[in-house]
């Protein structure tokens, strides 16, 4: 028979809205026609596709309108009769935090709010009174309680005060295929009133704390053990009911736990994860089931306990618990497939213990001593004779006894014709006093104390003895130690190497390391196109590597490259200044839109927001004063005719030729990877080339690796050149 799994959906809380409810119940197809049928299906939408629903079927499903009495009558009450028939029963509540597990198991103080555990004890006491009454007192029922928690994977007795607990907790042991807690307190309980007193007092010792999702969140797994012993004559039948309130799994991002709460949450999630692994291993028929990885799974032992198991799955109906609810449903769906064996506990018969006689060993029962005749040991007369002096005999510190029997003088020896009877040494006569040759009783010697005169030792003698002993021990240790051979002298070369190693270890010889740091920084500057910074770093590294020819070549190349850049920059400035002084050329079909000015004719313009740019490469000037503007539009095709370039094109080529990756990345349509590709194409990929490439036109820029005509057009359009025009 499989584990019976029932689902219970808690009601909405005050801060939860009705539109957020996503979990619903339904009846199976076979019971849809019956209006009084119990729902058995739970439906929840797919978190990745709201139009798709997941459906899970269980033995019973209870919505938010279900009462505590209804759940007890349908699911828990039928297990009480099996408990009295000798079957073990396990009830446990499972679910994420804030779904009502403790309310289901413990309940409230009101009669209608009492949970599964108080109602279970009430049913047990009612059935016990009925059995005793029907049997006219021949059958007796004894109920014993044990209550403990698993907090941070340690077992603590809840019937014991917290200050009396051991920090290591109680150990677990295996006894006849069952896991028992060593040192657990068991309290006899004869009435329901006494149970409520013990249960309420023990719950005060349980670890609870407030989180964002639950004001009284359980921080431990609580297990209540109810041991039932039904005695009928000589027959005793014992069974156990275990009611387990598991702590809920938590997401620390939602609960906002502190440091201590996070440690508790990690322990709870670990034990529940181990429980999920055990269920998965059982469902897949694996050879090894990891029960021992957690104390909770070792005690619960799903699939190994031979009895009835009922799992109450607690669910939250709102969307904020969507993933937690789906995870709990998947776990319960795997759990219901576990097959358990319902085996009745064998009764125990009470009988009187039988005394087993023993011939040898310490269990020999000796007969009481009796006075013997004078012919066996003629010592009584001597002991009573006052004429004998005790000083004539030496005092005995101990007594010596013989196991062989002495023959008295009056005992006659057998004649030659009479056969000698030899008895077995293992055979003992029934009455040892009927034979004169039996073993004599032991006789305690007189109480005499042997006192020897001890020689007096002075304090100086004792000190001399101790000093002599210590000297002997030290001499022996010195002889046992091996002789230390003289060490050879260390040569100057070895000494120099040792000093070099010591300097490296102490951090004094860090010159090469610093030089390598400068080389690495220079390499990074060179990749980014920062030639001046790279030259500075290479120059600093030169002090640490003075004879490195490759480093000298790199420094010379960088200096030559910087010199070429300076010369090119100077020529460019001269060209720009000459064009600024000269009058604009007449460029044929180019158009100009001029607005009359009221002020002087010399003014500065700046690029617009991009609405004046044309796809043919022209540009649009916009005045700083929107009411006094003069717009000039020139096409790139016309500039190509006269051999000149537009300011936007020159600005684009200047940015690319700077080889500054940070400026190239700011161009429109250029990312980090494309900027690195442009820089690599310009640098040639290697540092050993004699000279670098300079882009002279947009056509050359479009031929670079990773750059096309569309990318060049986007980069040029995205620029906003600023310059001065003179009429």
XYZ file of C-alpha atoms in Angstrom:
727
model
C 0.000 0.000 0.000
C 1.277 3.470 -0.849
C 1.549 6.529 1.341
C -1.758 8.362 1.622
C -1.249 11.987 0.544
C -3.921 14.629 1.114
C -3.680 18.316 0.187
C -5.061 21.236 2.171
C -5.273 24.813 0.824
C -5.184 27.496 3.490
C -7.481 30.547 3.355
C -6.299 33.945 2.140
C -4.728 36.289 4.650
C -5.732 39.908 5.176
C -2.933 41.303 3.023
C -3.659 38.933 0.097
C -6.036 39.832 -2.720
C -8.639 37.623 -4.316
C -7.314 38.260 -7.807
C -3.977 36.689 -6.814
C -5.525 33.270 -6.087
C -4.152 30.749 -8.604
C -4.690 27.339 -6.912
C -8.041 25.618 -7.392
C -9.587 22.227 -6.619
C -11.660 19.917 -8.795
C -13.216 16.468 -8.783
C -12.016 13.617 -10.925
C -13.892 12.636 -14.079
C -15.497 9.620 -12.430
C -17.029 11.681 -9.598
C -18.057 14.855 -11.432
C -21.700 13.728 -11.585
C -21.905 13.306 -7.780
C -22.373 16.750 -6.157
C -21.252 15.491 -2.737
C -18.022 13.967 -4.053
C -14.762 14.913 -2.370
C -12.327 16.868 -4.612
C -9.173 14.971 -5.511
C -7.482 17.291 -8.019
C -5.329 20.389 -7.551
C -4.836 22.735 -10.490
C -2.184 25.424 -10.780
C -1.091 27.415 -13.881
C 2.252 26.929 -15.527
C 4.540 29.782 -14.389
C 6.004 29.989 -17.920
C 2.651 29.825 -19.718
C -0.425 31.141 -17.924
C -2.727 29.498 -20.460
C -1.568 26.012 -19.429
C -2.598 24.350 -16.163
C -0.837 21.608 -14.195
C -3.126 19.036 -12.552
C -2.164 16.841 -9.586
C -4.321 14.049 -8.167
C -4.182 12.966 -4.499
C -6.199 10.783 -2.129
C -8.061 13.834 -0.857
C -8.071 17.583 -1.446
C -9.471 20.175 0.977
C -10.037 23.788 0.028
C -9.956 26.852 2.269
C -13.462 26.116 3.592
C -12.491 22.738 5.121
C -12.548 22.509 8.932
C -10.196 20.785 11.372
C -12.902 18.285 12.339
C -13.533 17.351 8.709
C -9.853 16.614 8.048
C -9.544 14.564 11.254
C -12.675 12.494 10.630
C -11.743 11.659 7.027
C -7.977 11.131 7.272
C -6.770 10.566 10.858
C -9.625 8.922 12.716
C -9.530 5.661 10.656
C -5.923 5.077 11.745
C -6.808 4.821 15.470
C -8.284 1.320 15.181
C -5.161 0.159 13.312
C -3.062 1.625 16.119
C -4.860 -0.545 18.716
C -4.439 -3.595 16.454
C -0.647 -3.314 16.646
C 0.190 -1.207 13.587
C 2.514 1.798 13.693
C 1.068 5.087 12.389
C 2.986 8.108 11.057
C 1.345 11.478 10.413
C 3.371 14.426 9.094
C 2.623 17.854 7.614
C 4.700 19.169 4.687
C 4.808 22.522 2.914
C 6.656 25.801 2.556
C 6.754 28.365 5.336
C 3.514 30.212 6.048
C 1.136 27.551 4.645
C -0.449 26.439 7.950
C 1.378 23.232 8.923
C 1.518 24.000 12.649
C -2.134 25.077 12.584
C -3.066 21.750 11.010
C -1.081 19.651 13.503
C -1.424 21.668 16.732
C -4.297 24.047 16.095
C -5.615 26.686 18.470
C -7.085 26.755 21.966
C -10.718 26.852 20.870
C -12.531 23.543 20.565
C -13.233 24.005 16.844
C -9.620 25.045 16.144
C -7.920 22.057 17.761
C -5.515 20.350 15.398
C -4.743 16.770 14.459
C -2.593 15.961 17.518
C -5.108 16.907 20.273
C -7.929 15.199 18.378
C -5.787 12.078 17.893
C -5.111 11.820 21.638
C -8.770 12.416 22.389
C -9.748 9.564 20.061
C -7.115 7.261 21.594
C -8.389 7.867 25.148
C -12.008 7.305 24.131
C -11.189 4.003 22.444
C -8.989 2.923 25.371
C -11.845 3.497 27.860
C -14.212 1.563 25.609
C -11.820 -1.414 25.370
C -11.309 -1.517 29.137
C -15.050 -1.304 29.743
C -15.942 -4.019 27.211
C -13.340 -6.428 28.644
C -14.523 -5.865 32.234
C -11.061 -4.784 33.320
C -9.171 -7.746 31.835
C -7.513 -5.493 29.223
C -5.474 -2.477 30.264
C -4.102 0.316 28.063
C -0.960 2.293 28.954
C -0.101 5.478 27.044
C 3.397 6.989 27.134
C 4.428 10.276 25.496
C 7.759 11.523 24.171
C 8.245 14.905 22.516
C 11.435 16.175 20.895
C 12.615 18.574 18.181
C 15.367 18.575 15.538
C 16.962 22.041 15.659
C 20.002 22.707 13.443
C 20.263 18.922 12.879
C 20.492 18.270 16.639
C 17.910 16.378 18.697
C 16.621 18.072 21.877
C 14.084 16.785 24.405
C 11.145 19.204 24.715
C 10.087 17.748 28.059
C 13.408 19.032 29.388
C 14.138 22.676 30.184
C 16.431 24.456 27.659
C 19.025 25.260 30.326
C 19.422 21.548 31.090
C 20.039 20.550 27.485
C 23.360 19.377 26.153
C 24.769 21.451 23.300
C 25.525 18.284 21.292
C 21.939 17.013 21.561
C 20.751 13.450 21.980
C 22.309 10.643 19.886
C 20.406 8.294 17.569
C 20.730 4.503 17.540
C 19.254 1.676 15.452
C 17.206 -0.867 17.388
C 15.564 -3.713 15.522
C 15.289 -1.810 12.259
C 13.894 1.314 13.939
C 15.678 4.526 14.872
C 15.476 5.417 18.551
C 16.656 8.496 20.443
C 18.981 7.642 23.329
C 18.188 9.376 26.623
C 14.729 10.580 25.554
C 12.240 11.275 28.335
C 9.035 9.208 28.267
C 6.143 10.522 30.344
C 3.154 8.299 31.210
C -0.114 10.074 30.473
C -3.426 8.790 31.843
C -5.893 11.448 30.722
C -6.469 14.042 28.040
C -6.212 16.839 30.580
C -2.774 15.660 31.645
C -1.722 15.474 27.981
C -2.787 19.081 27.343
C -0.770 20.230 30.344
C 2.376 18.365 29.207
C 1.927 19.352 25.555
C 1.442 23.065 26.225
C 4.422 23.151 28.597
C 6.651 21.358 26.043
C 5.635 23.700 23.199
C 7.029 26.609 25.194
C 10.477 24.987 24.863
C 10.170 24.625 21.081
C 12.253 26.952 18.880
C 10.059 29.509 17.095
C 10.765 32.965 15.672
C 9.165 35.667 13.555
C 9.979 36.172 9.862
C 8.560 38.433 7.186
C 6.222 35.681 5.951
C 5.204 34.200 9.320
C 4.961 35.849 12.740
C 5.418 32.519 14.589
C 7.547 30.471 12.220
C 8.731 27.047 13.401
C 12.520 26.871 13.383
C 12.693 23.105 14.021
C 11.020 19.804 13.170
C 8.832 18.633 16.105
C 8.059 14.911 16.631
C 5.467 13.690 19.147
C 5.733 9.974 19.930
C 2.681 8.184 21.371
C 3.518 4.699 22.647
C 0.509 2.428 23.195
C 0.756 -0.803 25.244
C -2.414 -2.966 25.298
C -2.163 -5.780 27.884
C -4.596 -8.719 27.857
C -3.628 -11.393 30.359
C -0.062 -12.431 29.523
C -0.147 -10.817 26.051
C 1.260 -7.309 25.541
C 0.804 -5.595 22.175
C 2.841 -2.417 21.599
C 2.407 0.148 18.818
C 3.608 3.693 18.193
C 1.992 6.744 16.622
C 4.305 9.557 15.414
C 2.897 13.016 14.712
C 5.506 15.188 12.942
C 5.269 18.923 12.321
C 7.970 19.674 9.761
C 9.447 23.149 9.443
C 8.785 24.802 6.086
C 11.304 25.495 3.365
C 12.327 29.150 3.159
C 13.631 31.601 0.579
C 15.847 34.051 2.477
C 15.265 36.708 -0.167
C 11.578 36.767 0.736
C 11.789 36.131 4.476
C 14.625 38.676 4.951
C 16.235 36.522 7.632
C 19.088 37.748 9.774
C 22.302 35.911 10.561
C 20.855 33.513 13.147
C 17.672 32.908 11.162
C 19.745 32.168 8.036
C 21.653 29.430 9.889
C 18.345 27.879 10.959
C 16.951 28.246 7.441
C 20.008 26.535 5.941
C 19.588 23.571 8.310
C 15.855 23.301 7.543
C 16.351 23.480 3.776
C 19.167 20.933 3.943
C 17.017 18.370 5.790
C 14.080 18.909 3.421
C 16.406 18.583 0.423
C 17.686 15.289 1.850
C 14.068 14.154 2.258
C 13.442 14.989 -1.409
C 16.549 12.998 -2.398
C 15.307 10.000 -0.404
C 11.904 10.155 -2.115
C 13.591 10.453 -5.507
C 15.878 7.489 -4.785
C 12.936 5.359 -3.644
C 10.863 6.237 -6.710
C 13.764 5.280 -8.990
C 14.474 2.026 -7.092
C 18.061 2.989 -6.359
C 20.254 0.682 -4.288
C 21.315 3.396 -1.840
C 18.839 5.730 -0.142
C 20.527 8.619 1.728
C 18.563 8.354 4.992
C 21.630 8.998 7.156
C 22.500 12.331 5.582
C 20.004 14.019 7.909
C 18.588 13.122 11.309
C 15.088 14.059 10.212
C 15.091 11.596 7.305
C 16.641 8.950 9.546
C 13.796 9.289 12.057
C 11.026 9.590 9.450
C 12.377 6.673 7.325
C 9.839 6.901 4.518
C 9.423 3.541 2.846
C 11.129 1.638 5.693
C 8.545 1.937 8.460
C 6.135 -0.976 8.479
C 2.871 0.811 9.154
C 0.418 3.406 7.938
C 1.721 6.780 6.727
C -0.430 9.840 6.061
C 1.065 13.006 4.569
C -0.845 16.293 4.829
C 0.358 18.702 2.129
C -0.266 22.343 3.052
C -0.526 24.844 0.174
C -0.867 28.617 -0.174
C -3.381 29.749 -2.834
C -1.808 33.078 -3.889
C 0.605 33.932 -6.687
C 3.475 34.985 -4.398
C 3.882 31.296 -3.430
C 3.629 30.072 -7.042
C 7.035 28.366 -7.347
C 6.981 27.046 -3.748
C 3.523 25.561 -4.274
C 4.564 23.912 -7.529
C 7.660 22.421 -5.852
C 5.565 21.041 -2.967
C 3.073 19.497 -5.405
C 5.860 17.755 -7.335
C 7.319 16.381 -4.088
C 3.921 15.081 -2.944
C 3.298 13.529 -6.355
C 6.507 11.487 -6.009
C 5.797 10.621 -2.377
C 2.407 9.040 -3.075
C 4.123 6.420 -5.273
C 6.183 5.041 -2.373
C 5.015 1.586 -1.340
C 5.046 0.709 2.380
C 4.411 -2.626 4.072
C 1.649 -2.759 6.665
C 3.066 -5.292 9.123
C 1.481 -5.829 12.498
C 3.768 -5.716 15.534
C 4.129 -9.113 17.175
C 2.686 -9.396 20.687
C 4.923 -10.139 23.662
C 3.931 -12.761 26.267
C 4.731 -12.221 29.929
C 6.072 -15.338 31.759
C 7.796 -15.967 35.083
C 11.573 -16.056 34.796
C 13.148 -19.521 35.276
C 16.235 -19.980 37.421
C 18.975 -21.710 35.459
C 21.279 -23.689 37.787
C 24.966 -23.463 37.153
C 27.673 -25.812 38.331
C 30.662 -23.613 37.717
C 31.416 -19.952 37.857
C 30.461 -17.272 40.303
C 26.781 -18.295 40.366
C 27.406 -21.263 42.704
C 25.041 -21.028 45.661
C 26.980 -22.106 48.720
C 25.309 -23.719 51.713
C 25.449 -21.915 55.040
C 28.364 -22.856 57.296
C 27.813 -25.396 60.099
C 30.176 -26.451 62.874
C 32.110 -29.596 61.975
C 33.178 -32.525 64.099
C 36.501 -32.351 65.928
C 37.913 -35.213 63.908
C 38.001 -33.091 60.748
C 39.821 -30.040 62.031
C 40.843 -30.234 65.636
C 41.203 -26.543 66.005
C 38.250 -25.590 68.153
C 39.911 -26.871 71.366
C 43.130 -25.014 70.649
C 41.284 -21.807 69.925
C 39.453 -22.003 73.285
C 42.511 -23.034 75.298
C 43.732 -19.979 77.234
C 47.056 -21.583 78.010
C 48.263 -21.063 74.451
C 49.943 -17.755 73.891
C 49.443 -15.831 70.722
C 52.991 -14.600 70.797
C 54.296 -18.142 70.247
C 52.796 -18.235 66.761
C 53.659 -16.001 63.865
C 50.769 -13.789 62.795
C 49.206 -14.597 59.397
C 48.249 -11.839 56.992
C 46.149 -14.226 54.909
C 44.526 -17.647 55.079
C 45.230 -20.631 52.879
C 42.467 -23.083 51.977
C 42.603 -26.364 50.151
C 39.947 -27.670 47.799
C 40.836 -31.290 48.650
C 39.023 -32.952 51.481
C 41.125 -34.244 54.397
C 40.634 -37.734 55.752
C 40.209 -37.896 59.480
C 42.216 -40.299 61.612
C 39.139 -42.341 62.358
C 38.465 -42.956 58.704
C 39.575 -46.474 57.783
C 41.378 -47.196 54.561
C 39.727 -49.673 52.201
C 41.070 -53.153 52.172
C 42.777 -54.722 49.235
C 39.830 -56.877 48.300
C 37.316 -54.089 48.378
C 37.101 -52.081 45.141
C 37.837 -48.395 45.290
C 34.921 -46.220 44.287
C 35.882 -43.131 42.351
C 33.244 -40.437 41.840
C 33.173 -38.017 38.988
C 34.738 -34.656 39.785
C 31.702 -32.937 38.201
C 29.238 -34.779 40.430
C 28.340 -33.033 43.628
C 26.590 -34.719 46.496
C 23.135 -33.444 47.384
C 24.037 -32.932 51.057
C 27.652 -32.122 51.756
C 27.254 -32.739 55.492
C 26.334 -36.433 55.217
C 29.860 -37.392 54.145
C 32.852 -36.864 56.323
C 35.104 -36.632 53.242
C 33.295 -33.638 51.748
C 34.873 -30.288 51.149
C 35.518 -28.570 54.467
C 34.151 -25.106 54.964
C 36.490 -22.161 54.870
C 37.570 -20.931 58.259
C 38.524 -17.353 58.808
C 41.823 -16.973 60.591
C 41.929 -14.877 63.759
C 41.994 -11.163 63.243
C 45.667 -10.520 63.516
C 47.373 -7.653 61.836
C 50.963 -8.134 60.797
C 52.800 -4.944 61.596
C 56.356 -4.575 60.428
C 58.635 -2.017 61.818
C 59.470 0.387 59.011
C 62.861 2.065 59.150
C 62.719 5.802 59.613
C 63.990 7.849 56.584
C 65.025 11.439 57.067
C 64.144 14.297 54.749
C 67.740 14.682 53.587
C 67.910 11.018 52.614
C 64.736 11.316 50.527
C 66.111 14.356 48.691
C 69.396 12.537 48.005
C 67.516 9.557 46.579
C 65.425 11.797 44.286
C 68.489 13.689 43.081
C 70.317 10.456 42.345
C 67.362 9.109 40.354
C 67.046 12.304 38.308
C 70.772 12.281 37.528
C 70.612 8.671 36.367
C 67.623 9.395 34.093
C 69.296 12.415 32.501
C 72.506 10.448 31.920
C 70.549 7.641 30.269
C 68.779 10.098 27.963
C 72.069 11.702 26.999
C 73.500 8.307 26.082
C 70.465 7.467 23.975
C 70.708 10.630 21.856
C 72.787 10.341 18.641
C 75.984 12.298 18.464
C 75.841 15.564 16.486
C 78.351 15.542 13.655
C 80.166 18.825 12.903
C 78.660 20.613 9.915
C 80.948 21.438 7.002
C 81.647 25.071 6.179
C 79.485 26.729 3.518
C 81.251 28.093 0.458
C 80.981 31.746 -0.531
C 78.916 30.989 -3.658
C 76.360 28.972 -1.695
C 76.238 31.691 0.944
C 75.606 34.292 -1.761
C 72.748 32.244 -3.217
C 71.217 31.799 0.212
C 71.323 35.542 0.816
C 69.663 36.145 -2.567
C 66.904 33.691 -1.687
C 66.417 35.321 1.696
C 66.119 38.727 0.069
C 63.497 37.410 -2.355
C 61.565 35.794 0.482
C 61.681 38.932 2.621
C 60.523 41.063 -0.332
C 63.709 43.126 -0.606
C 64.588 42.062 -4.153
C 61.421 43.234 -5.873
C 63.078 45.041 -8.816
C 62.273 42.458 -11.476
C 58.702 42.200 -10.246
C 58.286 45.968 -10.486
C 59.754 45.972 -13.979
C 57.351 43.271 -15.104
C 54.520 45.380 -13.715
C 55.625 48.330 -15.853
C 55.831 46.092 -18.946
C 52.302 44.811 -18.364
C 50.949 48.345 -17.982
C 52.764 49.427 -21.154
C 51.231 46.522 -23.064
C 47.739 47.516 -21.900
C 48.273 51.162 -22.954
C 49.537 50.042 -26.364
C 46.449 47.898 -26.969
C 44.197 50.834 -26.118
C 46.127 53.086 -28.516
C 47.652 55.284 -25.797
C 51.137 55.519 -27.275
C 52.428 58.254 -24.975
C 51.465 56.329 -21.830
C 52.901 53.118 -23.268
C 56.200 54.911 -24.029
C 56.340 56.206 -20.463
C 55.795 52.723 -18.994
C 58.419 51.166 -21.316
C 60.865 53.889 -20.273
C 60.278 53.103 -16.581
C 60.759 49.384 -17.262
C 64.059 50.154 -19.026
C 65.691 50.870 -15.636
C 65.014 47.279 -14.521
C 65.979 45.615 -17.845
C 68.885 47.756 -19.150
C 70.252 45.232 -21.677
C 67.009 44.124 -23.276
C 67.249 44.831 -27.028
C 63.636 44.031 -27.732
C 62.570 46.647 -25.199
C 64.834 49.210 -26.897
C 63.216 48.464 -30.263
C 59.727 48.980 -28.840
C 60.730 52.309 -27.299
C 62.250 53.459 -30.623
C 59.103 52.484 -32.562
C 56.855 54.332 -30.138
C 59.018 57.451 -30.299
C 58.975 57.378 -34.104
C 55.207 56.851 -34.136
C 54.617 59.773 -31.784
C 56.889 61.985 -33.900
C 54.889 61.114 -37.038
C 51.664 61.904 -35.214
C 52.977 65.297 -34.137
C 54.057 66.137 -37.678
C 50.719 65.041 -39.106
C 48.852 67.028 -36.479
C 50.876 70.124 -37.357
C 50.119 69.768 -41.066
C 46.448 69.281 -40.310
C 46.320 72.422 -38.183
C 48.000 74.439 -40.935
C 45.450 73.188 -43.468
C 42.517 74.008 -41.202
C 43.829 77.533 -40.492
C 44.418 78.173 -44.204
C 40.880 77.083 -45.047
C 39.461 79.222 -42.285
C 41.120 82.347 -43.737
C 40.296 81.605 -47.388
C 36.825 82.207 -48.858
C 34.534 79.262 -49.497
C 34.722 77.781 -52.957
C 31.833 77.921 -55.388
C 30.699 74.367 -55.558
C 28.248 74.334 -58.480
C 24.940 72.764 -57.599
C 25.345 73.179 -53.801
C 22.487 75.132 -52.275
C 22.471 77.688 -49.495
C 19.589 78.966 -47.496
C 20.344 82.409 -46.097
C 18.330 84.394 -43.601
C 18.924 88.104 -43.212
C 20.888 89.126 -40.186
C 20.318 92.201 -38.071
C 23.718 92.080 -36.355
C 27.243 91.941 -37.786
C 28.071 89.350 -40.433
C 30.638 87.343 -38.460
C 29.145 84.681 -36.185
C 29.928 81.110 -35.063
C 27.781 78.086 -35.757
C 27.534 74.614 -34.295
C 26.137 71.308 -35.550
C 22.476 70.634 -35.070
C 20.752 67.700 -33.504
C 21.049 65.602 -36.655
C 17.911 66.728 -38.467
C 19.946 68.717 -41.039
C 22.216 65.860 -42.149
C 21.604 64.362 -45.569
C 22.309 60.841 -46.722
C 24.616 62.161 -49.463
C 27.278 63.235 -46.967
C 26.313 66.943 -46.579
C 26.006 68.790 -43.314
C 23.708 71.467 -41.921
C 24.872 74.492 -39.921
C 22.634 75.912 -37.217
C 23.253 79.236 -35.499
C 23.494 79.609 -31.764
C 20.766 82.240 -32.027
C 17.758 80.493 -33.544
C 16.372 83.812 -34.949
C 19.629 84.778 -36.706
C 20.927 81.718 -38.567
C 22.563 81.021 -41.852
C 22.454 77.449 -43.133
C 24.929 76.085 -45.653
C 24.515 72.600 -47.115
C 27.399 71.026 -49.042
C 27.433 67.489 -50.453
C 30.377 65.149 -50.023
C 30.322 64.335 -53.718
C 31.108 67.958 -54.588
C 34.017 67.999 -52.106
C 35.408 64.874 -53.673
C 35.409 66.674 -57.022
C 37.721 69.389 -55.779
C 39.813 66.948 -53.743
C 38.680 68.106 -50.307
C 36.853 66.335 -47.438
C 33.940 67.486 -45.341
C 34.594 68.514 -41.716
C 32.539 65.568 -40.536
C 34.689 63.190 -42.589
C 37.932 64.774 -41.337
C 36.737 64.550 -37.734
C 35.870 60.874 -38.217
C 39.280 60.105 -39.754
C 41.052 62.038 -36.984
C 39.266 59.996 -34.304
C 40.130 56.723 -36.019
C 43.783 57.721 -36.570
C 44.212 58.646 -32.869
C 43.855 54.917 -32.127
C 42.180 55.821 -28.848
C 39.789 52.968 -28.192
C 37.727 55.058 -25.786
C 36.983 57.634 -28.529
C 36.381 54.994 -31.194
C 33.830 53.263 -28.956
C 31.804 56.500 -28.751
C 31.155 56.463 -32.502
C 27.675 55.503 -33.597
C 27.274 51.813 -34.394
C 30.668 50.868 -32.879
C 30.858 48.647 -29.807
C 33.709 47.321 -27.718
C 34.463 44.350 -29.976
C 34.276 46.373 -33.205
C 36.510 49.085 -31.708
C 39.112 46.463 -30.765
C 38.909 45.021 -34.306
C 39.476 48.504 -35.853
C 42.418 49.126 -33.530
C 43.919 45.726 -34.308
C 43.572 46.377 -38.063
C 45.271 49.762 -37.719
C 48.123 48.410 -35.563
C 48.643 45.499 -37.912
C 48.187 42.912 -35.091
C 51.892 42.884 -34.164
C 54.206 45.398 -32.586
C 57.213 44.547 -34.688
C 55.902 46.268 -37.861
C 57.992 49.160 -39.123
C 55.106 51.633 -39.421
C 51.401 51.799 -38.714
C 48.584 52.349 -41.162
C 46.967 55.763 -41.456
C 43.400 56.023 -42.786
C 43.271 58.774 -45.429
C 39.701 58.403 -46.689
C 36.350 56.837 -45.936
C 37.033 54.166 -48.545
C 40.124 52.981 -46.647
C 38.146 53.000 -43.401
C 35.437 50.843 -44.948
C 38.044 48.289 -46.082
C 39.260 47.621 -42.547
C 38.395 44.306 -40.923
C 34.972 44.396 -39.289
C 34.029 47.746 -40.917
C 31.763 48.167 -43.931
C 30.217 50.998 -45.911
C 27.101 51.000 -43.730
C 29.135 51.204 -40.537
C 31.222 54.096 -41.944
C 28.057 55.989 -42.902
C 26.583 55.457 -39.405
C 29.800 56.659 -37.750
C 29.899 59.787 -39.956
C 26.214 60.631 -39.455
C 26.522 60.256 -35.680
C 29.233 62.939 -35.444
C 28.466 66.592 -34.595
C 31.336 68.722 -35.963
C 31.782 72.263 -34.661
C 33.716 74.850 -36.684
C 33.540 78.485 -37.768
C 32.406 79.782 -41.159
C 33.324 83.222 -42.468
C 31.310 85.008 -45.128
